[in-house]
Tab-separated table of C-alpha atoms in Angstrom:
chain	number	residue	atom	x	y	z
A	123	MET	CA	-70.976	-30.247	-143.061
A	124	ALA	CA	-69.355	-27.265	-145.211
A	125	LYS	CA	-71.096	-26.574	-147.989
A	126	ALA	CA	-69.255	-27.628	-151.436
A	127	PHE	CA	-67.683	-24.782	-153.176
A	128	ALA	CA	-69.982	-23.820	-156.254
A	129	SER	CA	-70.427	-26.772	-158.388
A	130	SER	CA	-67.485	-28.569	-157.537
A	131	ALA	CA	-69.666	-31.544	-156.387
A	132	ASP	CA	-72.263	-31.385	-159.192
A	133	LEU	CA	-71.015	-34.178	-161.247
A	134	GLY	CA	-73.998	-36.079	-162.527
A	135	GLU	CA	-74.719	-36.034	-166.339
A	136	LYS	CA	-77.923	-34.020	-167.062
A	137	VAL	CA	-80.269	-35.084	-169.739
A	138	GLU	CA	-79.882	-33.200	-172.791
A	139	LYS	CA	-83.230	-32.435	-175.421
A	140	LEU	CA	-82.369	-30.971	-178.990
A	141	GLU	CA	-85.244	-28.857	-179.680
A	142	ILE	CA	-86.126	-27.493	-183.577
A	143	LEU	CA	-88.080	-24.551	-183.093
A	144	ALA	CA	-88.279	-23.221	-186.862
A	145	ASP	CA	-87.312	-24.737	-190.113
A	146	GLY	CA	-83.246	-24.976	-189.472
A	147	VAL	CA	-83.437	-23.559	-185.762
A	148	TYR	CA	-81.985	-25.678	-183.296
A	149	ALA	CA	-82.289	-25.175	-179.564
A	150	LEU	CA	-80.342	-27.496	-177.171
A	151	THR	CA	-81.124	-27.466	-173.313
A	152	ALA	CA	-79.268	-29.650	-170.056
A	153	GLU	CA	-81.221	-29.579	-167.298
A	154	GLY	CA	-79.416	-25.614	-166.078
A	155	ASP	CA	-76.387	-26.456	-168.007
A	156	PRO	CA	-75.481	-23.958	-170.668
A	157	ASN	CA	-77.479	-23.680	-173.693
A	158	VAL	CA	-76.147	-23.961	-176.906
A	159	GLY	CA	-78.304	-23.495	-180.560
A	160	ALA	CA	-77.742	-23.331	-184.351
A	161	ILE	CA	-79.354	-21.262	-187.238
A	162	GLU	CA	-79.664	-22.876	-190.916
A	163	GLY	CA	-78.926	-20.414	-193.496
A	164	GLU	CA	-79.437	-22.140	-197.205
A	165	ASP	CA	-76.083	-23.401	-197.253
A	166	PHE	CA	-74.381	-22.766	-194.303
A	167	ILE	CA	-74.770	-22.849	-190.623
A	168	VAL	CA	-74.539	-20.026	-187.652
A	169	ALA	CA	-73.707	-21.542	-184.446
A	170	PHE	CA	-74.588	-20.001	-180.865
A	171	GLU	CA	-71.974	-20.402	-178.163
A	172	ALA	CA	-69.230	-22.861	-177.859
A	173	ARG	CA	-69.177	-25.146	-175.110
A	174	ALA	CA	-66.392	-25.313	-172.846
A	175	THR	CA	-64.195	-27.463	-174.752
A	176	PRO	CA	-63.741	-28.887	-178.158
A	177	VAL	CA	-64.570	-32.620	-176.689
A	178	ALA	CA	-67.809	-31.335	-174.906
A	179	ALA	CA	-68.536	-29.343	-178.427
A	180	GLN	CA	-68.436	-31.777	-180.401
A	181	ALA	CA	-71.229	-34.097	-178.323
A	182	TRP	CA	-73.232	-31.313	-179.657
A	183	LEU	CA	-72.554	-31.065	-182.548
A	184	LYS	CA	-73.151	-34.478	-183.570
A	185	GLN	CA	-76.424	-34.077	-182.558
A	186	LEU	CA	-76.571	-30.851	-184.992
A	187	ARG	CA	-75.361	-33.324	-187.768
A	188	GLU	CA	-78.093	-35.935	-187.297
A	189	HIS	CA	-80.207	-33.156	-188.982
A	190	THR	CA	-78.051	-30.735	-191.225
A	191	ASP	CA	-75.028	-31.448	-192.541
A	192	LYS	CA	-73.926	-27.570	-193.628
A	193	PRO	CA	-70.692	-26.692	-193.117
A	194	ILE	CA	-70.601	-23.829	-190.033
A	195	LYS	CA	-69.646	-20.785	-191.460
A	196	TYR	CA	-70.221	-18.212	-188.163
A	197	LEU	CA	-69.871	-18.992	-184.357
A	198	VAL	CA	-71.640	-16.640	-182.676
A	199	LEU	CA	-70.464	-15.871	-179.043
A	200	SER	CA	-72.872	-14.226	-176.473
A	201	HIS	CA	-70.303	-13.061	-174.189
A	202	TYR	CA	-66.375	-14.092	-173.042
A	203	HIS	CA	-67.277	-16.707	-170.444
A	204	ALA	CA	-65.019	-19.592	-170.518
A	205	VAL	CA	-67.756	-22.044	-170.881
A	206	ARG	CA	-69.046	-20.218	-173.648
A	207	VAL	CA	-66.375	-20.142	-175.603
A	208	LEU	CA	-63.243	-22.345	-174.784
A	209	GLY	CA	-64.743	-25.252	-176.993
A	210	ALA	CA	-65.078	-22.881	-180.436
A	211	ALA	CA	-61.994	-24.955	-182.010
A	212	ALA	CA	-64.560	-28.346	-182.367
A	213	PHE	CA	-66.948	-26.177	-184.839
A	214	GLU	CA	-64.062	-25.431	-187.113
A	215	ALA	CA	-65.637	-22.190	-188.006
A	216	GLU	CA	-64.769	-19.689	-190.663
A	217	SER	CA	-65.054	-17.110	-188.352
A	218	ILE	CA	-65.676	-16.123	-184.808
A	219	ILE	CA	-68.623	-13.406	-183.873
A	220	ALA	CA	-68.753	-10.942	-181.048
A	221	HIS	CA	-68.681	-7.675	-178.839
A	222	GLU	CA	-66.015	-5.258	-178.660
A	223	LYS	CA	-66.124	-5.920	-175.338
A	224	THR	CA	-66.120	-9.216	-175.427
A	225	LYS	CA	-62.860	-9.269	-177.335
A	226	PHE	CA	-61.137	-6.703	-174.984
A	227	LEU	CA	-62.634	-9.279	-171.989
A	228	ILE	CA	-60.822	-12.553	-173.635
A	229	ASP	CA	-57.947	-10.333	-173.609
A	230	GLU	CA	-58.215	-8.937	-170.398
A	231	ARG	CA	-58.418	-11.609	-167.909
A	232	GLY	CA	-59.576	-14.955	-170.686
A	233	LYS	CA	-57.108	-16.704	-168.253
A	234	GLU	CA	-58.462	-16.252	-165.049
A	235	ASP	CA	-61.548	-16.775	-165.712
A	236	TRP	CA	-60.957	-19.942	-167.550
A	237	ASP	CA	-59.053	-21.155	-163.962
A	238	SER	CA	-61.934	-19.575	-162.136
A	239	GLU	CA	-64.965	-21.339	-163.900
A	240	TYR	CA	-62.753	-25.127	-164.745
A	241	GLY	CA	-62.774	-24.256	-160.259
A	242	ARG	CA	-66.177	-23.696	-160.080
A	243	MET	CA	-67.482	-26.105	-162.816
A	244	PRO	CA	-65.613	-29.106	-163.197
A	245	ARG	CA	-67.706	-30.954	-164.976
A	246	LEU	CA	-68.515	-29.074	-167.744
A	247	PHE	CA	-65.205	-28.763	-168.873
A	248	LYS	CA	-64.617	-32.619	-170.574
A	249	ASP	CA	-61.405	-33.107	-171.378
A	250	PRO	CA	-59.628	-30.243	-170.657
A	251	ASP	CA	-56.526	-30.478	-172.057
A	252	SER	CA	-58.335	-30.488	-175.774
A	253	ILE	CA	-58.707	-26.765	-175.059
A	254	PRO	CA	-55.674	-25.480	-177.374
A	255	GLY	CA	-55.923	-21.737	-175.754
A	256	LEU	CA	-58.214	-18.850	-175.648
A	257	THR	CA	-61.036	-18.309	-178.606
A	258	HIS	CA	-60.497	-14.916	-179.826
A	259	PRO	CA	-63.006	-13.507	-182.198
A	260	ASP	CA	-62.162	-12.512	-185.500
A	261	ILE	CA	-65.383	-10.254	-186.752
A	262	ILE	CA	-66.385	-8.293	-184.299
A	263	PHE	CA	-69.139	-5.122	-183.928
A	264	ASN	CA	-70.261	-2.622	-181.651
A	265	ASP	CA	-73.939	-2.320	-182.299
A	266	ARG	CA	-75.943	-4.020	-184.554
A	267	LEU	CA	-74.658	-6.923	-187.267
A	268	GLU	CA	-76.750	-8.675	-190.143
A	269	ILE	CA	-76.701	-12.156	-191.665
A	270	ASP	CA	-78.025	-12.733	-195.076
A	271	LEU	CA	-79.499	-16.488	-194.389
A	272	GLY	CA	-79.715	-16.872	-198.016
A	273	GLY	CA	-83.305	-17.935	-200.065
A	274	ASP	CA	-86.180	-17.421	-198.109
A	275	ARG	CA	-84.580	-17.711	-194.790
A	276	GLY	CA	-84.476	-14.158	-193.616
A	277	GLN	CA	-82.059	-12.276	-191.992
A	278	LEU	CA	-79.804	-12.835	-188.380
A	279	VAL	CA	-80.154	-9.736	-186.432
A	280	LEU	CA	-76.456	-9.481	-183.954
A	281	GLU	CA	-77.619	-6.975	-181.990
A	282	TYR	CA	-76.191	-5.419	-178.523
A	283	CYS	CA	-78.953	-4.366	-176.184
A	284	GLY	CA	-77.018	-2.820	-173.313
A	285	ARG	CA	-74.771	-3.550	-170.406
A	286	GLY	CA	-76.380	-6.929	-168.684
A	287	HIS	CA	-74.921	-10.161	-167.629
A	288	THR	CA	-71.209	-8.726	-169.034
A	289	ALA	CA	-70.489	-5.420	-170.559
A	290	GLY	CA	-70.164	-7.204	-174.304
A	291	ASP	CA	-73.161	-9.707	-174.184
A	292	ILE	CA	-74.921	-9.894	-177.437
A	293	VAL	CA	-78.056	-11.038	-178.607
A	294	ALA	CA	-79.206	-13.400	-181.764
A	295	TRP	CA	-82.941	-12.241	-183.907
A	296	LEU	CA	-84.415	-13.951	-186.492
A	297	PRO	CA	-87.606	-11.390	-187.082
A	298	LYS	CA	-88.829	-14.069	-189.556
A	299	HIS	CA	-89.937	-16.704	-186.698
A	300	LYS	CA	-89.401	-14.082	-184.173
A	301	ILE	CA	-86.886	-16.441	-182.094
A	302	LEU	CA	-84.286	-14.786	-179.783
A	303	PHE	CA	-81.184	-16.379	-178.859
A	304	ALA	CA	-80.502	-14.055	-175.891
A	305	GLY	CA	-77.143	-15.931	-173.868
A	306	ASP	CA	-77.305	-15.012	-170.317
A	307	LEU	CA	-79.020	-11.989	-170.551
A	308	ILE	CA	-82.603	-14.564	-169.726
A	309	GLU	CA	-82.509	-17.355	-167.683
A	310	ALA	CA	-86.195	-19.234	-167.705
A	311	GLU	CA	-85.879	-21.436	-164.607
A	312	ALA	CA	-82.138	-21.046	-164.207
A	313	ALA	CA	-80.750	-18.638	-161.800
A	314	LEU	CA	-78.516	-15.951	-162.689
A	315	TYR	CA	-74.901	-15.402	-162.296
A	316	THR	CA	-74.376	-12.192	-162.131
A	317	GLY	CA	-70.747	-11.708	-161.061
A	318	ASP	CA	-69.068	-9.984	-163.622
A	319	ALA	CA	-72.644	-8.086	-164.088
A	320	PHE	CA	-74.261	-4.134	-164.348
A	321	HIS	CA	-77.004	-4.588	-162.179
A	322	MET	CA	-78.804	-1.689	-163.230
A	323	ASP	CA	-78.435	-1.219	-166.253
A	324	TRP	CA	-79.431	-4.894	-167.138
A	325	ALA	CA	-83.028	-4.968	-165.227
A	326	SER	CA	-83.896	-1.632	-167.228
A	327	GLY	CA	-82.897	-0.512	-170.547
A	328	THR	CA	-81.371	-3.952	-171.428
A	329	LEU	CA	-84.327	-6.040	-170.138
A	330	ASP	CA	-86.399	-3.055	-171.849
A	331	LYS	CA	-84.762	-3.872	-175.120
A	332	ILE	CA	-85.054	-7.535	-175.110
A	333	LYS	CA	-89.157	-7.550	-174.637
A	334	SER	CA	-88.808	-5.011	-177.230
A	335	TYR	CA	-88.463	-7.668	-179.707
A	336	GLY	CA	-92.158	-9.154	-179.049
A	337	ALA	CA	-90.291	-13.043	-178.923
A	338	GLU	CA	-92.279	-15.596	-179.582
A	339	ALA	CA	-89.385	-18.074	-178.546
A	340	ILE	CA	-86.287	-17.529	-176.459
A	341	MET	CA	-83.744	-19.805	-175.722
A	342	GLY	CA	-81.588	-18.398	-172.665
A	343	GLY	CA	-78.175	-18.869	-171.384
A	344	ARG	CA	-79.277	-22.106	-169.257
A	345	GLY	CA	-82.847	-23.709	-168.455
A	346	THR	CA	-85.840	-24.074	-170.418
A	347	ILE	CA	-87.284	-22.259	-173.701
A	348	PRO	CA	-90.496	-20.517	-173.184
A	349	LYS	CA	-92.621	-20.637	-176.521
A	350	GLY	CA	-95.141	-17.557	-177.198
A	351	ARG	CA	-95.323	-14.329	-176.350
A	352	GLU	CA	-97.023	-14.733	-172.441
A	353	ALA	CA	-94.609	-16.964	-171.886
A	354	CYS	CA	-91.177	-14.863	-173.083
A	355	ASP	CA	-92.766	-11.752	-171.515
A	356	ALA	CA	-92.773	-13.318	-167.907
A	357	ALA	CA	-89.200	-14.894	-168.652
A	358	VAL	CA	-88.133	-11.598	-168.836
A	359	GLU	CA	-89.876	-9.990	-165.846
A	360	GLN	CA	-88.963	-12.778	-163.921
A	361	THR	CA	-84.931	-12.405	-164.957
A	362	ARG	CA	-85.615	-8.238	-163.684
A	363	GLU	CA	-87.009	-9.418	-160.808
A	364	PHE	CA	-84.635	-11.816	-160.100
A	365	LEU	CA	-81.914	-9.030	-160.350
A	366	LYS	CA	-84.129	-6.070	-158.851
A	367	THR	CA	-84.896	-7.904	-155.685
A	368	MET	CA	-80.527	-8.282	-155.522
A	369	ILE	CA	-80.595	-4.744	-155.884
A	370	ASP	CA	-82.927	-3.995	-153.118
A	371	LYS	CA	-81.997	-5.902	-150.486
A	372	VAL	CA	-78.065	-5.023	-150.550
A	373	GLY	CA	-78.775	-1.556	-151.276
A	374	GLU	CA	-80.876	-1.708	-148.454
A	375	VAL	CA	-77.787	-3.075	-145.943
A	376	HIS	CA	-75.149	-1.052	-147.774
A	377	LYS	CA	-76.928	2.170	-146.953
A	378	ARG	CA	-77.317	1.076	-143.611
A	379	GLY	CA	-73.456	0.710	-143.359
A	380	GLY	CA	-73.823	-3.333	-142.918
A	381	SER	CA	-71.762	-6.472	-143.423
A	382	LEU	CA	-71.540	-8.219	-147.244
A	383	LYS	CA	-72.761	-10.985	-145.370
A	384	GLU	CA	-75.569	-9.534	-144.106
A	385	ALA	CA	-76.936	-8.564	-147.605
A	386	PHE	CA	-75.879	-12.315	-148.952
A	387	GLN	CA	-77.958	-13.670	-146.248
A	388	ALA	CA	-81.061	-10.837	-146.608
A	389	THR	CA	-80.617	-11.321	-150.175
A	390	HIS	CA	-80.614	-15.400	-150.196
A	391	GLU	CA	-83.480	-15.154	-147.742
A	392	ALA	CA	-85.563	-12.640	-149.879
A	393	LEU	CA	-84.509	-15.186	-153.650
A	394	ALA	CA	-84.949	-18.588	-152.054
A	395	PRO	CA	-88.305	-19.312	-151.450
A	396	LYS	CA	-88.924	-18.464	-155.554
A	397	PHE	CA	-85.472	-19.251	-157.056
A	398	GLY	CA	-83.853	-21.540	-154.201
A	399	HIS	CA	-85.188	-24.856	-156.188
A	400	TRP	CA	-83.512	-23.594	-159.271
A	401	PRO	CA	-80.491	-24.850	-160.870
A	402	ILE	CA	-76.792	-23.231	-159.696
A	403	PHE	CA	-78.903	-21.041	-157.454
A	404	GLU	CA	-76.833	-21.457	-154.212
A	405	HIS	CA	-73.770	-21.477	-156.474
A	406	CYS	CA	-74.324	-18.499	-158.081
A	407	LEU	CA	-75.332	-16.221	-155.184
A	408	PRO	CA	-72.077	-15.688	-153.014
A	409	PHE	CA	-70.571	-14.269	-156.388
A	410	ASP	CA	-73.887	-12.143	-157.367
A	411	VAL	CA	-73.803	-10.170	-154.267
A	412	GLN	CA	-70.297	-9.262	-154.018
A	413	ARG	CA	-70.433	-7.481	-157.160
A	414	LEU	CA	-73.769	-5.747	-156.487
A	415	TRP	CA	-71.656	-4.577	-153.652
A	416	ASP	CA	-68.880	-3.575	-155.627
A	417	GLU	CA	-71.698	-1.686	-157.646
A	418	PHE	CA	-72.947	0.269	-154.701
A	419	ASP	CA	-68.906	0.588	-153.515
A	420	GLY	CA	-68.570	2.426	-156.642
A	421	ILE	CA	-66.863	-0.009	-159.000
A	422	ASP	CA	-68.409	0.409	-162.467
A	423	TRP	CA	-66.055	-2.430	-164.175
A	424	PRO	CA	-66.060	-5.365	-162.709
A	425	ARG	CA	-62.878	-6.828	-160.819
A	426	ILE	CA	-61.695	-9.760	-161.650
A	427	TRP	CA	-62.665	-13.527	-160.895
A	428	THR	CA	-59.471	-15.942	-159.601
A	429	ALA	CA	-59.434	-19.047	-158.318
A	430	GLU	CA	-58.473	-17.462	-154.923
A	431	ARG	CA	-60.379	-14.721	-155.005
A	432	ASP	CA	-63.564	-17.113	-155.729
A	433	LEU	CA	-62.960	-19.381	-152.712
A	434	GLU	CA	-61.942	-16.206	-150.198
A	435	VAL	CA	-65.724	-14.509	-151.349
A	436	TRP	CA	-66.785	-18.338	-150.920
A	437	ASP	CA	-65.809	-18.993	-147.642
A	438	GLN	CA	-66.287	-15.255	-146.269
A	439	LEU	CA	-70.341	-15.644	-147.194
A	440	GLN	CA	-71.112	-19.104	-145.696
A	441	ASP	CA	-72.677	-20.025	-142.902
């Protein structure tokens, strides 16, 4: 029996869990579905990530409104992927903030990514007709942007840590509480999606920068929220282990002139014992290996995933 494409057969609802990480700092996890969060300022909210559709985002906002009725001033997008950005309209934010490369990627491949992710993960797109169109940030930055939260709430630091999950990932750092919203640069007990990644940069300098914050809590893109310095460091190193194992296995096969499918099989065999039971592992790995193979072929800028290319790669790498 053929394996169902990506997450197309994953139709069961996930149990959501809202955690208050500190006064006015919220994180919503959902059993491996994309995490979202929010930070209260003195008289406004900074929301982090947007979900795949406005209707899906409204379900998150309904929970947030049980704790605060402050207006949403900023919506921060960690990167350009459709399931993170297309629900932006629900927030009615004054401004949408992203890295300059995220803006570029939305313009370059936003529609293709929308079609691709809808095909891969249809369950996340609750009422897709509610999406008004592509999300376009109006505040963009390159390296660092600070938001004064007002009163005694301190600063929220938005920062680019280097190329990683995409070319334009940013994190949100709360120095006062030592809480990091890391987007998909960190996954705790969830598989990495690296189909648009820069594996070598991510596994080295980018993760080194993230570890240097000394976070006491990290909300990654999916999965659980590690708490305490030891657990946070372990989440960083777990992410690095996943990446380095991929680099080693795909690199070995590529160097000896093997095939993409051989690289996929070797990588799957190496990762599955530790990571195979994690959410979306089987979904992600074919696309991960294809992108890393491209990097070994000298293709620095990720090729655009289309719905058609998704299916071609998936079919090529199944047994």
